[in-house]
PDB file of C-alpha atoms in Angstrom:
ATOM      1  CA  MET A   6      15.320  17.257 -21.557  1.00 87.00           C
ATOM      2  CA  SER A   7      13.411  14.078 -22.455  1.00 91.00           C
ATOM      3  CA  THR A   8      11.967  12.074 -19.594  1.00 93.00           C
ATOM      4  CA  ARG A   9      12.224   8.310 -19.351  1.00 96.00           C
ATOM      5  CA  LEU A  10       8.874   7.877 -17.589  1.00 96.00           C
ATOM      6  CA  SER A  11       5.282   9.041 -17.788  1.00 97.00           C
ATOM      7  CA  ALA A  12       1.960   7.894 -16.343  1.00 98.00           C
ATOM      8  CA  THR A  13      -1.558   7.570 -17.655  1.00 98.00           C
ATOM      9  CA  GLU A  14      -4.417   9.290 -15.839  1.00 98.00           C
ATOM     10  CA  ALA A  15      -5.506   5.880 -14.505  1.00 98.00           C
ATOM     11  CA  ALA A  16      -2.049   5.320 -13.016  1.00 98.00           C
ATOM     12  CA  LYS A  17      -1.962   8.822 -11.500  1.00 98.00           C
ATOM     13  CA  THR A  18      -5.365   8.273  -9.896  1.00 98.00           C
ATOM     14  CA  LEU A  19      -4.243   4.966  -8.393  1.00 97.00           C
ATOM     15  CA  ILE A  20      -0.981   6.505  -7.161  1.00 98.00           C
ATOM     16  CA  ASP A  21      -2.948   9.296  -5.453  1.00 98.00           C
ATOM     17  CA  GLU A  22      -5.219   6.722  -3.809  1.00 97.00           C
ATOM     18  CA  LEU A  23      -2.246   4.707  -2.558  1.00 97.00           C
ATOM     19  CA  LYS A  24      -0.432   7.828  -1.301  1.00 98.00           C
ATOM     20  CA  ALA A  25      -3.509   8.758   0.735  1.00 97.00           C
ATOM     21  CA  ARG A  26      -3.536   5.298   2.350  1.00 96.00           C
ATOM     22  CA  HIS A  27       0.176   4.554   2.704  1.00 96.00           C
ATOM     23  CA  GLY A  28       2.140   7.809   2.556  1.00 97.00           C
ATOM     24  CA  ASN A  29       5.279   8.138   0.449  1.00 98.00           C
ATOM     25  CA  LEU A  30       5.686   5.499  -2.237  1.00 98.00           C
ATOM     26  CA  MET A  31       8.346   4.014  -4.484  1.00 98.00           C
ATOM     27  CA  PHE A  32       8.294   1.777  -7.551  1.00 97.00           C
ATOM     28  CA  HIS A  33      10.750  -0.983  -8.358  1.00 95.00           C
ATOM     29  CA  GLN A  34      10.849  -2.747 -11.704  1.00 91.00           C
ATOM     30  CA  SER A  35      12.839  -5.946 -11.731  1.00 70.00           C
ATOM     31  CA  GLY A  36      13.641  -8.196 -14.631  1.00 69.00           C
ATOM     32  CA  GLY A  37      12.235 -11.415 -13.229  1.00 64.00           C
ATOM     33  CA  CYS A  38       9.433 -13.513 -14.593  1.00 61.00           C
ATOM     34  CA  CYS A  39       5.812 -13.506 -13.496  1.00 56.00           C
ATOM     35  CA  GLU A  40       5.302 -10.947 -10.719  1.00 52.00           C
ATOM     36  CA  GLY A  41       8.871  -9.707 -11.140  1.00 53.00           C
ATOM     37  CA  SER A  42       8.082  -8.400 -14.611  1.00 70.00           C
ATOM     38  CA  ALA A  43       5.493  -5.939 -13.271  1.00 84.00           C
ATOM     39  CA  PRO A  44       6.338  -2.685 -11.490  1.00 92.00           C
ATOM     40  CA  MET A  45       5.983  -3.113  -7.745  1.00 92.00           C
ATOM     41  CA  CYS A  46       4.522  -0.197  -5.775  1.00 95.00           C
ATOM     42  CA  LEU A  47       5.782  -0.136  -2.197  1.00 95.00           C
ATOM     43  CA  GLN A  48       5.955   2.242   0.729  1.00 97.00           C
ATOM     44  CA  GLU A  49       9.096   4.327   0.374  1.00 96.00           C
ATOM     45  CA  GLY A  50      12.013   2.486   2.001  1.00 92.00           C
ATOM     46  CA  GLU A  51      10.182  -0.861   2.154  1.00 93.00           C
ATOM     47  CA  PHE A  52      12.418  -2.282  -0.575  1.00 91.00           C
ATOM     48  CA  LEU A  53      16.140  -2.103   0.097  1.00 92.00           C
ATOM     49  CA  LEU A  54      17.995  -0.651  -2.857  1.00 94.00           C
ATOM     50  CA  GLY A  55      21.574  -1.607  -3.593  1.00 93.00           C
ATOM     51  CA  THR A  56      24.374  -1.053  -6.044  1.00 93.00           C
ATOM     52  CA  SER A  57      22.555  -3.260  -8.552  1.00 93.00           C
ATOM     53  CA  ASP A  58      19.729  -0.690  -8.806  1.00 95.00           C
ATOM     54  CA  VAL A  59      19.364   2.639 -10.605  1.00 96.00           C
ATOM     55  CA  LYS A  60      16.817   5.417 -10.179  1.00 97.00           C
ATOM     56  CA  VAL A  61      15.301   5.821 -13.628  1.00 96.00           C
ATOM     57  CA  GLY A  62      13.348   8.930 -12.638  1.00 96.00           C
ATOM     58  CA  GLU A  63      10.072   9.850 -11.006  1.00 96.00           C
ATOM     59  CA  VAL A  64       6.544   9.176 -12.112  1.00 97.00           C
ATOM     60  CA  HIS A  65       3.789  11.402 -10.678  1.00 98.00           C
ATOM     61  CA  GLY A  66       6.172  12.408  -7.882  1.00 97.00           C
ATOM     62  CA  VAL A  67       7.142   8.851  -6.967  1.00 98.00           C
ATOM     63  CA  PRO A  68      10.713   7.560  -7.448  1.00 98.00           C
ATOM     64  CA  PHE A  69      11.013   4.692  -9.928  1.00 98.00           C
ATOM     65  CA  TYR A  70      13.900   2.235  -9.587  1.00 96.00           C
ATOM     66  CA  MET A  71      15.055  -0.653 -11.712  1.00 95.00           C
ATOM     67  CA  ASN A  72      17.714  -3.311 -11.581  1.00 92.00           C
ATOM     68  CA  LYS A  73      20.590  -1.962 -13.692  1.00 91.00           C
ATOM     69  CA  THR A  74      20.796  -5.195 -15.701  1.00 90.00           C
ATOM     70  CA  GLN A  75      17.139  -4.749 -16.654  1.00 90.00           C
ATOM     71  CA  PHE A  76      17.799  -1.080 -17.403  1.00 93.00           C
ATOM     72  CA  GLU A  77      20.480  -2.088 -19.913  1.00 92.00           C
ATOM     73  CA  TYR A  78      17.723  -3.762 -21.944  1.00 91.00           C
ATOM     74  CA  TRP A  79      15.232  -0.910 -21.528  1.00 92.00           C
ATOM     75  CA  GLN A  80      17.537   2.113 -21.742  1.00 94.00           C
ATOM     76  CA  HIS A  81      16.324   2.935 -25.266  1.00 95.00           C
ATOM     77  CA  THR A  82      12.632   2.887 -24.340  1.00 96.00           C
ATOM     78  CA  HIS A  83      10.219   5.391 -22.863  1.00 97.00           C
ATOM     79  CA  LEU A  84       8.183   3.742 -20.100  1.00 96.00           C
ATOM     80  CA  THR A  85       4.553   4.616 -19.456  1.00 97.00           C
ATOM     81  CA  LEU A  86       3.064   3.468 -16.169  1.00 97.00           C
ATOM     82  CA  ASP A  87      -0.566   2.424 -16.566  1.00 97.00           C
ATOM     83  CA  ALA A  88      -3.181   0.927 -14.225  1.00 96.00           C
ATOM     84  CA  ILE A  89      -5.789  -1.576 -15.335  1.00 95.00           C
ATOM     85  CA  VAL A  90      -8.469  -3.689 -13.696  1.00 94.00           C
ATOM     86  CA  GLY A  91      -7.208  -7.031 -12.445  1.00 89.00           C
ATOM     87  CA  HIS A  92      -4.818  -8.428  -9.892  1.00 80.00           C
ATOM     88  CA  GLY A  93      -1.084  -7.995 -10.133  1.00 72.00           C
ATOM     89  CA  GLY A  94       1.810  -8.820  -7.861  1.00 68.00           C
ATOM     90  CA  MET A  95       0.788  -9.902  -4.403  1.00 72.00           C
ATOM     91  CA  PHE A  96       3.468  -7.762  -2.724  1.00 84.00           C
ATOM     92  CA  SER A  97       2.544  -4.553  -4.532  1.00 90.00           C
ATOM     93  CA  LEU A  98       0.357  -2.080  -2.612  1.00 93.00           C
ATOM     94  CA  GLU A  99      -2.352  -1.887  -5.268  1.00 94.00           C
ATOM     95  CA  GLN A 100      -3.161  -5.606  -4.857  1.00 88.00           C
ATOM     96  CA  ALA A 101      -6.152  -4.892  -2.588  1.00 87.00           C
ATOM     97  CA  THR A 102      -7.686  -2.340  -4.990  1.00 92.00           C
ATOM     98  CA  GLY A 103      -8.639  -4.750  -7.758  1.00 92.00           C
ATOM     99  CA  LYS A 104      -6.293  -2.900 -10.108  1.00 94.00           C
ATOM    100  CA  HIS A 105      -2.663  -3.319 -10.999  1.00 92.00           C
ATOM    101  CA  PHE A 106       0.156  -1.344 -12.502  1.00 94.00           C
ATOM    102  CA  LEU A 107       1.819  -2.323 -15.736  1.00 92.00           C
ATOM    103  CA  ILE A 108       4.422  -0.822 -18.029  1.00 93.00           C
ATOM    104  CA  ARG A 109       3.878   0.093 -21.648  1.00 94.00           C
ATOM    105  CA  SER A 110       6.963   0.965 -23.630  1.00 93.00           C
ATOM    106  CA  ARG A 111       8.043   2.475 -26.908  1.00 96.00           C
ATOM    107  CA  LEU A 112      11.427   3.201 -28.421  1.00 97.00           C
ATOM    108  CA  PHE A 113      12.779   6.707 -28.021  1.00 97.00           C
ATOM    109  CA  THR A 114      13.081   8.828 -31.115  1.00 95.00           C
ATOM    110  CA  ASP A 115      16.596   9.840 -32.193  1.00 95.00           C
ATOM    111  CA  GLU A 116      15.908  13.357 -30.900  1.00 94.00           C
ATOM    112  CA  GLU A 117      14.761  12.065 -27.501  1.00 95.00           C
ATOM    113  CA  LEU A 118      17.863   9.870 -27.216  1.00 94.00           C
ATOM    114  CA  GLN A 119      20.050  12.954 -27.622  1.00 94.00           C
ATOM    115  CA  ASN A 120      18.329  14.735 -24.714  1.00 94.00           C
ATOM    116  CA  LEU A 121      17.629  12.047 -22.110  1.00 94.00           C
ATOM    117  CA  GLU A 122      17.692  12.778 -18.418  1.00 89.00           C
ATOM    118  CA  PRO A 123      20.431  10.764 -16.663  1.00 90.00           C
ATOM    119  CA  VAL A 124      19.774   7.839 -14.326  1.00 93.00           C
ATOM    120  CA  GLU A 125      21.144   7.758 -10.783  1.00 93.00           C
ATOM    121  CA  GLN A 126      23.169   4.884  -9.368  1.00 92.00           C
ATOM    122  CA  CYS A 127      21.787   3.604  -6.035  1.00 91.00           C
ATOM    123  CA  GLY A 128      23.665   2.312  -3.037  1.00 79.00           C
TER     124      GLY A 128
END
């Protein structure tokens, strides 16, 4: 089964740091502009999910959600969560670390498309 998500070592390290400080986490990727185009890392349950969201999978043990309209655009891409130096969204937990999460993407191969893990409808 092909996964839809992966994480770089930098992202895994930052996730581990945030888990140690805040407990269970979640990511939400919306389709908005500016801060809304970056993945937001929140304490699990801090963001209310609804029927307009899907669970794309998990990245380093953390559930990753996305607005289903945004997912329609990205359904053919593998998403890699990365962490780089700089400041991201002000509501995302990594804001105080001097780093921020971002998404890198690539198109799935034909073989990967045939074996993709399913997404879960929220709400």
